[in-house]
Short mmCIF file of C-alpha atoms and ligand atoms in Angstrom, two decimals:
data_model
loop_
_atom_site.label_atom_id
_atom_site.label_comp_id
_atom_site.label_asym_id
_atom_site.label_seq_id
_atom_site.Cartn_x
_atom_site.Cartn_y
_atom_site.Cartn_z
CA UNK A 17 -112.29 130.38 116.96
CA UNK A 18 -114.18 131.55 120.02
CA UNK A 19 -116.48 129.51 122.29
CA UNK A 20 -120.16 129.82 121.44
CA UNK A 21 -122.29 129.00 124.49
CA UNK A 22 -126.05 128.86 123.93
CA UNK A 23 -127.54 129.20 127.39
CA UNK A 24 -131.10 129.42 128.62
CA UNK A 25 -132.57 130.42 131.99
CA UNK A 26 -135.77 129.97 134.02
CA UNK A 27 -137.27 126.57 133.18
CA UNK A 28 -139.08 125.34 136.30
CA UNK A 29 -141.86 123.03 137.48
CA UNK A 30 -144.81 123.09 135.05
CA UNK A 31 -142.80 123.99 131.92
CA UNK A 32 -142.47 120.64 130.16
CA UNK A 33 -143.88 122.01 126.90
CA UNK A 34 -141.59 125.06 126.92
CA UNK A 35 -138.56 122.83 127.51
CA UNK A 36 -139.56 120.35 124.80
CA UNK A 37 -140.02 123.20 122.30
CA UNK A 38 -136.55 124.58 123.07
CA UNK A 39 -134.93 121.18 122.65
CA UNK A 40 -136.69 120.73 119.29
CA UNK A 41 -135.48 124.16 118.26
CA UNK A 42 -131.84 123.34 119.07
CA UNK A 43 -132.06 120.04 117.16
CA UNK A 44 -132.54 122.05 113.94
CA UNK A 45 -129.07 123.54 114.43
CA UNK A 46 -127.47 120.45 115.93
CA UNK A 47 -126.66 122.66 118.93
CA UNK A 48 -126.28 121.55 122.57
CA UNK A 49 -127.70 123.98 125.10
CA UNK A 50 -126.86 124.79 128.71
CA UNK A 51 -130.10 125.13 130.68
CA UNK A 52 -130.27 126.88 134.04
CA UNK A 53 -133.30 125.48 135.85
CA UNK A 54 -135.06 126.90 138.94
CA UNK A 55 -135.41 124.20 141.63
CA UNK A 56 -138.20 125.75 143.77
CA UNK A 57 -140.54 128.22 142.05
CA UNK A 58 -142.51 129.26 145.12
CA UNK A 59 -145.50 127.47 146.62
CA UNK A 60 -145.37 123.76 145.80
CA UNK A 61 -143.75 124.24 142.40
CA UNK A 62 -140.76 122.10 143.32
CA UNK A 63 -138.89 120.35 140.50
CA UNK A 64 -139.63 116.98 142.08
CA UNK A 65 -143.36 117.71 141.71
CA UNK A 66 -142.93 117.59 137.92
CA UNK A 67 -141.46 114.12 137.21
CA UNK A 68 -142.26 114.46 133.49
CA UNK A 69 -140.07 117.57 133.24
CA UNK A 70 -137.33 115.93 135.33
CA UNK A 71 -137.33 112.95 132.94
CA UNK A 72 -137.12 115.29 129.93
CA UNK A 73 -134.17 117.12 131.52
CA UNK A 74 -132.43 113.82 132.27
CA UNK A 75 -132.93 112.77 128.66
CA UNK A 76 -131.57 116.14 127.49
CA UNK A 77 -128.46 115.59 129.61
CA UNK A 78 -128.05 112.10 128.16
CA UNK A 79 -128.22 113.73 124.71
CA UNK A 80 -125.34 116.10 125.50
CA UNK A 81 -127.16 119.18 126.82
CA UNK A 82 -126.34 120.48 130.30
CA UNK A 83 -128.64 121.43 133.16
CA UNK A 84 -127.47 123.53 136.12
CA UNK A 85 -129.08 125.20 139.13
CA UNK A 86 -130.57 128.64 138.50
CA UNK A 87 -130.98 130.50 141.78
CA UNK A 88 -133.38 128.86 144.28
CA UNK A 89 -136.88 130.39 144.03
CA UNK A 90 -135.80 132.98 141.44
CA UNK A 91 -136.60 136.00 143.54
CA UNK A 92 -134.02 138.30 141.98
CA UNK A 93 -132.95 139.68 145.34
CA UNK A 94 -132.14 136.32 146.99
CA UNK A 95 -128.48 136.22 145.83
CA UNK A 96 -127.57 139.88 146.28
CA UNK A 97 -128.21 143.03 144.26
CA UNK A 98 -128.63 143.06 140.47
CA UNK A 99 -127.06 145.63 138.17
CA UNK A 100 -129.11 148.74 138.92
CA UNK A 101 -130.05 149.02 135.24
CA UNK A 102 -131.86 145.67 135.53
CA UNK A 103 -134.29 147.28 137.98
CA UNK A 104 -135.83 149.11 135.01
CA UNK A 105 -136.96 145.73 133.68
CA UNK A 106 -138.21 144.57 137.10
CA UNK A 107 -140.43 147.59 137.70
CA UNK A 108 -140.99 150.32 140.26
CA UNK A 109 -142.48 148.02 142.92
CA UNK A 110 -139.23 146.03 143.10
CA UNK A 111 -137.21 149.23 143.52
CA UNK A 112 -139.44 150.38 146.38
CA UNK A 113 -139.39 146.97 148.05
CA UNK A 114 -135.60 146.86 147.84
CA UNK A 115 -135.29 150.34 149.35
CA UNK A 116 -137.76 149.67 152.16
CA UNK A 117 -136.47 146.24 153.21
CA UNK A 118 -132.73 146.74 153.28
CA UNK A 119 -132.23 145.15 156.72
CA UNK A 120 -134.12 142.02 155.69
CA UNK A 121 -132.04 141.67 152.53
CA UNK A 122 -128.78 142.36 154.31
CA UNK A 123 -129.63 139.50 156.68
CA UNK A 124 -130.33 137.23 153.69
CA UNK A 125 -126.94 138.10 152.20
CA UNK A 126 -124.91 136.88 155.16
CA UNK A 127 -122.95 133.72 154.40
CA UNK A 128 -124.94 131.44 156.72
CA UNK A 129 -128.27 132.60 155.25
CA UNK A 130 -127.08 132.27 151.65
CA UNK A 131 -125.64 128.83 152.36
CA UNK A 132 -128.90 127.66 153.93
CA UNK A 133 -131.00 129.08 151.11
CA UNK A 134 -128.89 127.99 148.11
CA UNK A 135 -128.33 124.66 149.90
CA UNK A 136 -132.12 124.22 150.07
CA UNK A 137 -132.26 124.50 146.29
CA UNK A 138 -129.29 122.15 145.96
CA UNK A 139 -131.02 119.53 148.14
CA UNK A 140 -134.12 119.75 145.91
CA UNK A 141 -131.83 119.35 142.90
CA UNK A 142 -130.23 116.20 144.33
CA UNK A 143 -133.73 114.81 145.04
CA UNK A 144 -134.62 115.38 141.40
CA UNK A 145 -131.44 114.29 139.61
CA UNK A 146 -129.49 112.22 142.13
CA UNK A 147 -126.40 114.44 141.79
CA UNK A 148 -125.80 118.15 142.46
CA UNK A 149 -125.13 120.58 139.62
CA UNK A 150 -121.58 121.81 139.04
CA UNK A 151 -122.66 125.28 137.94
CA UNK A 152 -124.69 127.97 139.67
CA UNK A 153 -126.30 130.96 137.98
CA UNK A 154 -128.22 133.42 140.18
CA UNK A 155 -131.33 135.16 138.80
CA UNK A 156 -131.26 138.64 137.23
CA UNK A 157 -127.47 138.86 137.33
CA UNK A 158 -127.69 139.39 141.11
CA UNK A 159 -124.77 138.52 143.36
CA UNK A 160 -122.68 139.65 146.32
CA UNK A 161 -119.26 138.61 147.63
CA UNK A 162 -120.91 136.38 150.26
CA UNK A 163 -122.82 134.52 147.54
CA UNK A 164 -119.53 133.36 146.03
CA UNK A 165 -118.36 132.17 149.46
CA UNK A 166 -121.63 130.29 150.09
CA UNK A 167 -121.66 128.72 146.61
CA UNK A 168 -118.04 127.56 147.00
CA UNK A 169 -118.78 126.17 150.50
CA UNK A 170 -121.66 124.16 149.05
CA UNK A 171 -119.35 122.52 146.50
CA UNK A 172 -120.29 124.19 143.21
CA UNK A 173 -117.40 124.49 140.73
CA UNK A 174 -118.35 127.59 138.76
CA UNK A 175 -120.79 130.47 138.66
CA UNK A 176 -122.25 132.60 135.88
CA UNK A 177 -123.51 135.87 137.30
CA UNK A 178 -121.93 138.95 135.78
CA UNK A 179 -123.24 140.75 132.70
CA UNK A 180 -120.80 141.78 129.97
CA UNK A 181 -123.20 143.78 127.79
CA UNK A 182 -126.33 145.63 128.89
CA UNK A 183 -127.25 146.61 125.32
CA UNK A 184 -129.82 143.86 124.69
CA UNK A 185 -131.33 144.42 128.13
CA UNK A 186 -131.53 148.19 127.61
CA UNK A 187 -133.15 147.72 124.22
CA UNK A 188 -135.64 145.36 125.89
CA UNK A 189 -136.46 148.19 128.29
CA UNK A 190 -137.15 150.43 125.25
CA UNK A 191 -133.85 152.33 125.23
CA UNK A 192 -132.88 151.71 121.62
CA UNK A 193 -130.18 154.38 121.56
CA UNK A 194 -128.12 152.45 124.13
CA UNK A 195 -124.79 151.75 122.40
CA UNK A 196 -123.15 148.40 121.88
CA UNK A 197 -120.60 148.22 124.65
CA UNK A 198 -118.74 145.35 126.32
CA UNK A 199 -118.09 146.15 129.98
CA UNK A 200 -115.85 144.68 132.69
CA UNK A 201 -113.99 141.38 132.22
CA UNK A 202 -115.28 139.67 129.11
CA UNK A 203 -113.39 136.47 129.87
CA UNK A 204 -113.94 134.13 132.82
CA UNK A 205 -111.90 134.72 135.96
CA UNK A 206 -111.21 133.01 139.27
CA UNK A 207 -113.28 134.12 142.24
CA UNK A 208 -111.71 132.27 145.19
CA UNK A 209 -112.14 128.54 144.52
CA UNK A 210 -114.73 129.18 141.80
CA UNK A 211 -114.53 130.18 138.16
CA UNK A 212 -116.95 132.96 137.22
CA UNK A 213 -118.06 132.76 133.58
CA UNK A 214 -119.77 136.07 132.71
CA UNK A 215 -122.99 136.20 130.66
CA UNK A 216 -122.77 138.21 127.44
CA UNK A 217 -126.34 139.46 126.85
CA UNK A 218 -129.89 138.47 125.85
CA UNK A 219 -130.97 139.67 122.39
CA UNK A 220 -134.33 137.86 122.46
CA UNK A 221 -136.04 139.35 125.51
CA UNK A 222 -139.50 140.95 124.97
CA UNK A 223 -138.80 141.68 121.30
CA UNK A 224 -141.56 143.61 119.46
CA UNK A 225 -142.47 142.06 116.09
CA UNK A 226 -141.16 145.04 114.12
CA UNK A 227 -137.79 144.88 115.93
CA UNK A 228 -136.87 141.24 115.19
CA UNK A 229 -134.40 142.24 112.47
CA UNK A 230 -132.78 144.87 114.70
CA UNK A 231 -132.29 142.46 117.61
CA UNK A 232 -130.88 139.77 115.30
CA UNK A 233 -128.49 142.39 113.93
CA UNK A 234 -127.50 143.38 117.48
CA UNK A 235 -126.76 139.70 118.19
CA UNK A 236 -124.54 139.61 115.11
CA UNK A 237 -122.70 142.82 116.04
CA UNK A 238 -122.10 141.40 119.53
CA UNK A 239 -120.73 138.28 117.84
CA UNK A 240 -118.32 140.38 115.78
CA UNK A 241 -117.26 142.30 118.91
CA UNK A 242 -116.56 139.01 120.72
CA UNK A 243 -114.56 137.63 117.77
CA UNK A 244 -112.54 140.83 117.64
CA UNK A 245 -111.90 140.80 121.41
CA UNK A 246 -111.32 136.99 121.37
CA UNK A 247 -113.83 136.47 124.19
CA UNK A 248 -116.61 133.86 124.55
CA UNK A 249 -120.02 134.45 123.00
CA UNK A 250 -122.10 133.43 126.00
CA UNK A 251 -125.64 134.18 124.90
CA UNK A 252 -128.58 133.81 127.29
CA UNK A 253 -132.28 133.50 126.47
CA UNK A 254 -135.50 132.67 128.29
CA UNK A 255 -138.33 130.30 127.30
CA UNK A 256 -141.10 132.79 128.02
CA UNK A 257 -139.43 135.46 125.89
CA UNK A 258 -138.37 133.18 123.04
CA UNK A 259 -142.10 132.42 122.73
CA UNK A 260 -143.18 136.02 123.50
CA UNK A 261 -145.38 137.79 120.97
CA UNK A 262 -145.99 134.59 118.95
CA UNK A 263 -142.31 133.71 118.97
CA UNK A 264 -140.34 136.88 118.27
CA UNK A 265 -137.46 135.57 120.42
CA UNK A 266 -137.29 132.37 118.38
CA UNK A 267 -137.44 134.51 115.23
CA UNK A 268 -134.35 136.46 116.39
CA UNK A 269 -132.45 133.22 117.05
CA UNK A 270 -133.57 131.77 113.69
CA UNK A 271 -131.86 134.68 111.96
CA UNK A 272 -128.83 134.84 114.26
CA UNK A 273 -127.79 131.22 114.90
CA UNK A 274 -127.23 130.07 111.28
CA UNK A 275 -125.11 133.17 110.68
CA UNK A 276 -122.93 132.55 113.73
CA UNK A 277 -122.61 128.83 113.01
CA UNK A 278 -121.71 129.47 109.34
CA UNK A 279 -119.03 132.03 110.27
CA UNK A 280 -116.40 129.31 110.70
CA UNK A 281 -115.31 131.05 113.92
CA UNK A 282 -117.74 129.46 116.41
CA UNK A 283 -116.73 126.54 118.58
CA UNK A 284 -120.11 125.57 120.01
CA UNK A 285 -119.94 123.96 123.45
CA UNK A 286 -121.74 123.67 126.77
CA UNK A 287 -120.74 125.56 129.91
CA UNK A 288 -119.22 122.74 131.96
CA UNK A 289 -117.18 121.59 128.98
CA UNK A 290 -115.93 125.18 128.65
CA UNK A 291 -115.13 125.20 132.39
CA UNK A 292 -113.10 122.01 131.99
CA UNK A 293 -111.24 123.49 129.02
CA UNK A 294 -110.52 126.62 131.09
CA UNK A 295 -109.10 124.41 133.82
CA UNK A 296 -106.86 122.85 131.17
CA UNK A 297 -105.71 126.38 130.09
CA UNK A 298 -107.20 125.96 126.62
CA UNK A 299 -108.86 129.42 126.65
CA UNK A 300 -107.74 132.76 128.07
CA UNK A 301 -108.95 134.02 131.44
CA UNK A 302 -109.42 137.73 132.26
CA UNK A 303 -106.24 139.57 133.13
CA UNK A 304 -105.95 140.65 136.77
CA UNK A 305 -106.17 144.33 135.83
CA UNK A 306 -109.47 143.69 134.00
CA UNK A 307 -111.13 142.00 136.95
CA UNK A 308 -114.00 143.52 138.86
CA UNK A 309 -112.90 145.09 142.12
CA UNK A 310 -113.12 142.72 145.09
CA UNK A 311 -114.15 143.61 148.65
CA UNK A 312 -110.55 144.44 149.55
CA UNK A 313 -110.08 146.94 146.72
CA UNK A 314 -111.29 149.87 148.79
CA UNK A 315 -110.84 153.41 147.47
CA UNK A 316 -108.01 155.40 148.97
CA UNK A 317 -110.43 157.75 150.77
CA UNK A 318 -111.80 154.88 152.89
CA UNK A 319 -110.46 154.51 156.45
CA UNK A 320 -109.56 150.81 155.96
CA UNK A 321 -107.63 151.55 152.79
CA UNK A 322 -105.78 154.35 154.56
CA UNK A 323 -104.93 152.03 157.44
CA UNK A 324 -103.45 149.50 154.96
CA UNK A 325 -101.33 152.26 153.42
CA UNK A 326 -100.06 153.28 156.85
CA UNK A 327 -99.27 149.63 157.73
CA UNK A 328 -97.36 149.15 154.47
CA UNK A 329 -95.37 152.36 155.03
ZN1 ZN B 700 -133.60 133.80 135.43
#
């Protein structure tokens, strides 16, 4: 068995109908979802300004779904830099903005700035739900080392930032010859006081009608790769793209989910439950040698790395 985590990003103020549709969809499969919700969507689109949505989310939690904080305003850049391949989905203007405003972004990525900003979203969250969320997922797979420090300082227990497979994303950007490839640590790992639970992929993002079968098949091949590697199947999807093109994203999941659930290998669960089971050593974590390099893993040609070598000698 491997954990099957059905996760969903981007619900925010004004999206009651989208959320209700997703919950109805999951009911068909008796599946509990983990929803990452944006607390402050720019302007006055604060979660607390949509009490109907907040009530629906509270009801969802009471029914066994989970809801955790997704970024703050969902500007991709607010938590650090995304995988550079994601910039192809964000467009040329975002690339230019990033290049032109480096000093502004570098200021935003200092620990005090990240703590203030993510803490602003957390305060909005507590206003809405009465309690903070245990998990934090930044937008667009963005992060930096300081983000982990800020998130830990604020009291979150786990994050979900890194991307294991870019295949679905690359297909969504029109690059259909991009191979199926699992990259980096496929299992969760400890990042300081936090546990990072990487995201597998999204196979239901901007799917053209004639490609529904192909994306569903990609989802299945990713499932087989995860079973073979004994790593969690941590699928993400988005309300606006499930409904895209008269529901091509939903159509992909309608083909994929029954197949995964009927495989006899899927242990469906929510993210915080998985986190608790990781804490109880019920599932493997990434081996140290498979972990992403940290800020201290400098290449040997760097002056600081050379200094360490001299000190050790
Ligand atoms: Zn998002």
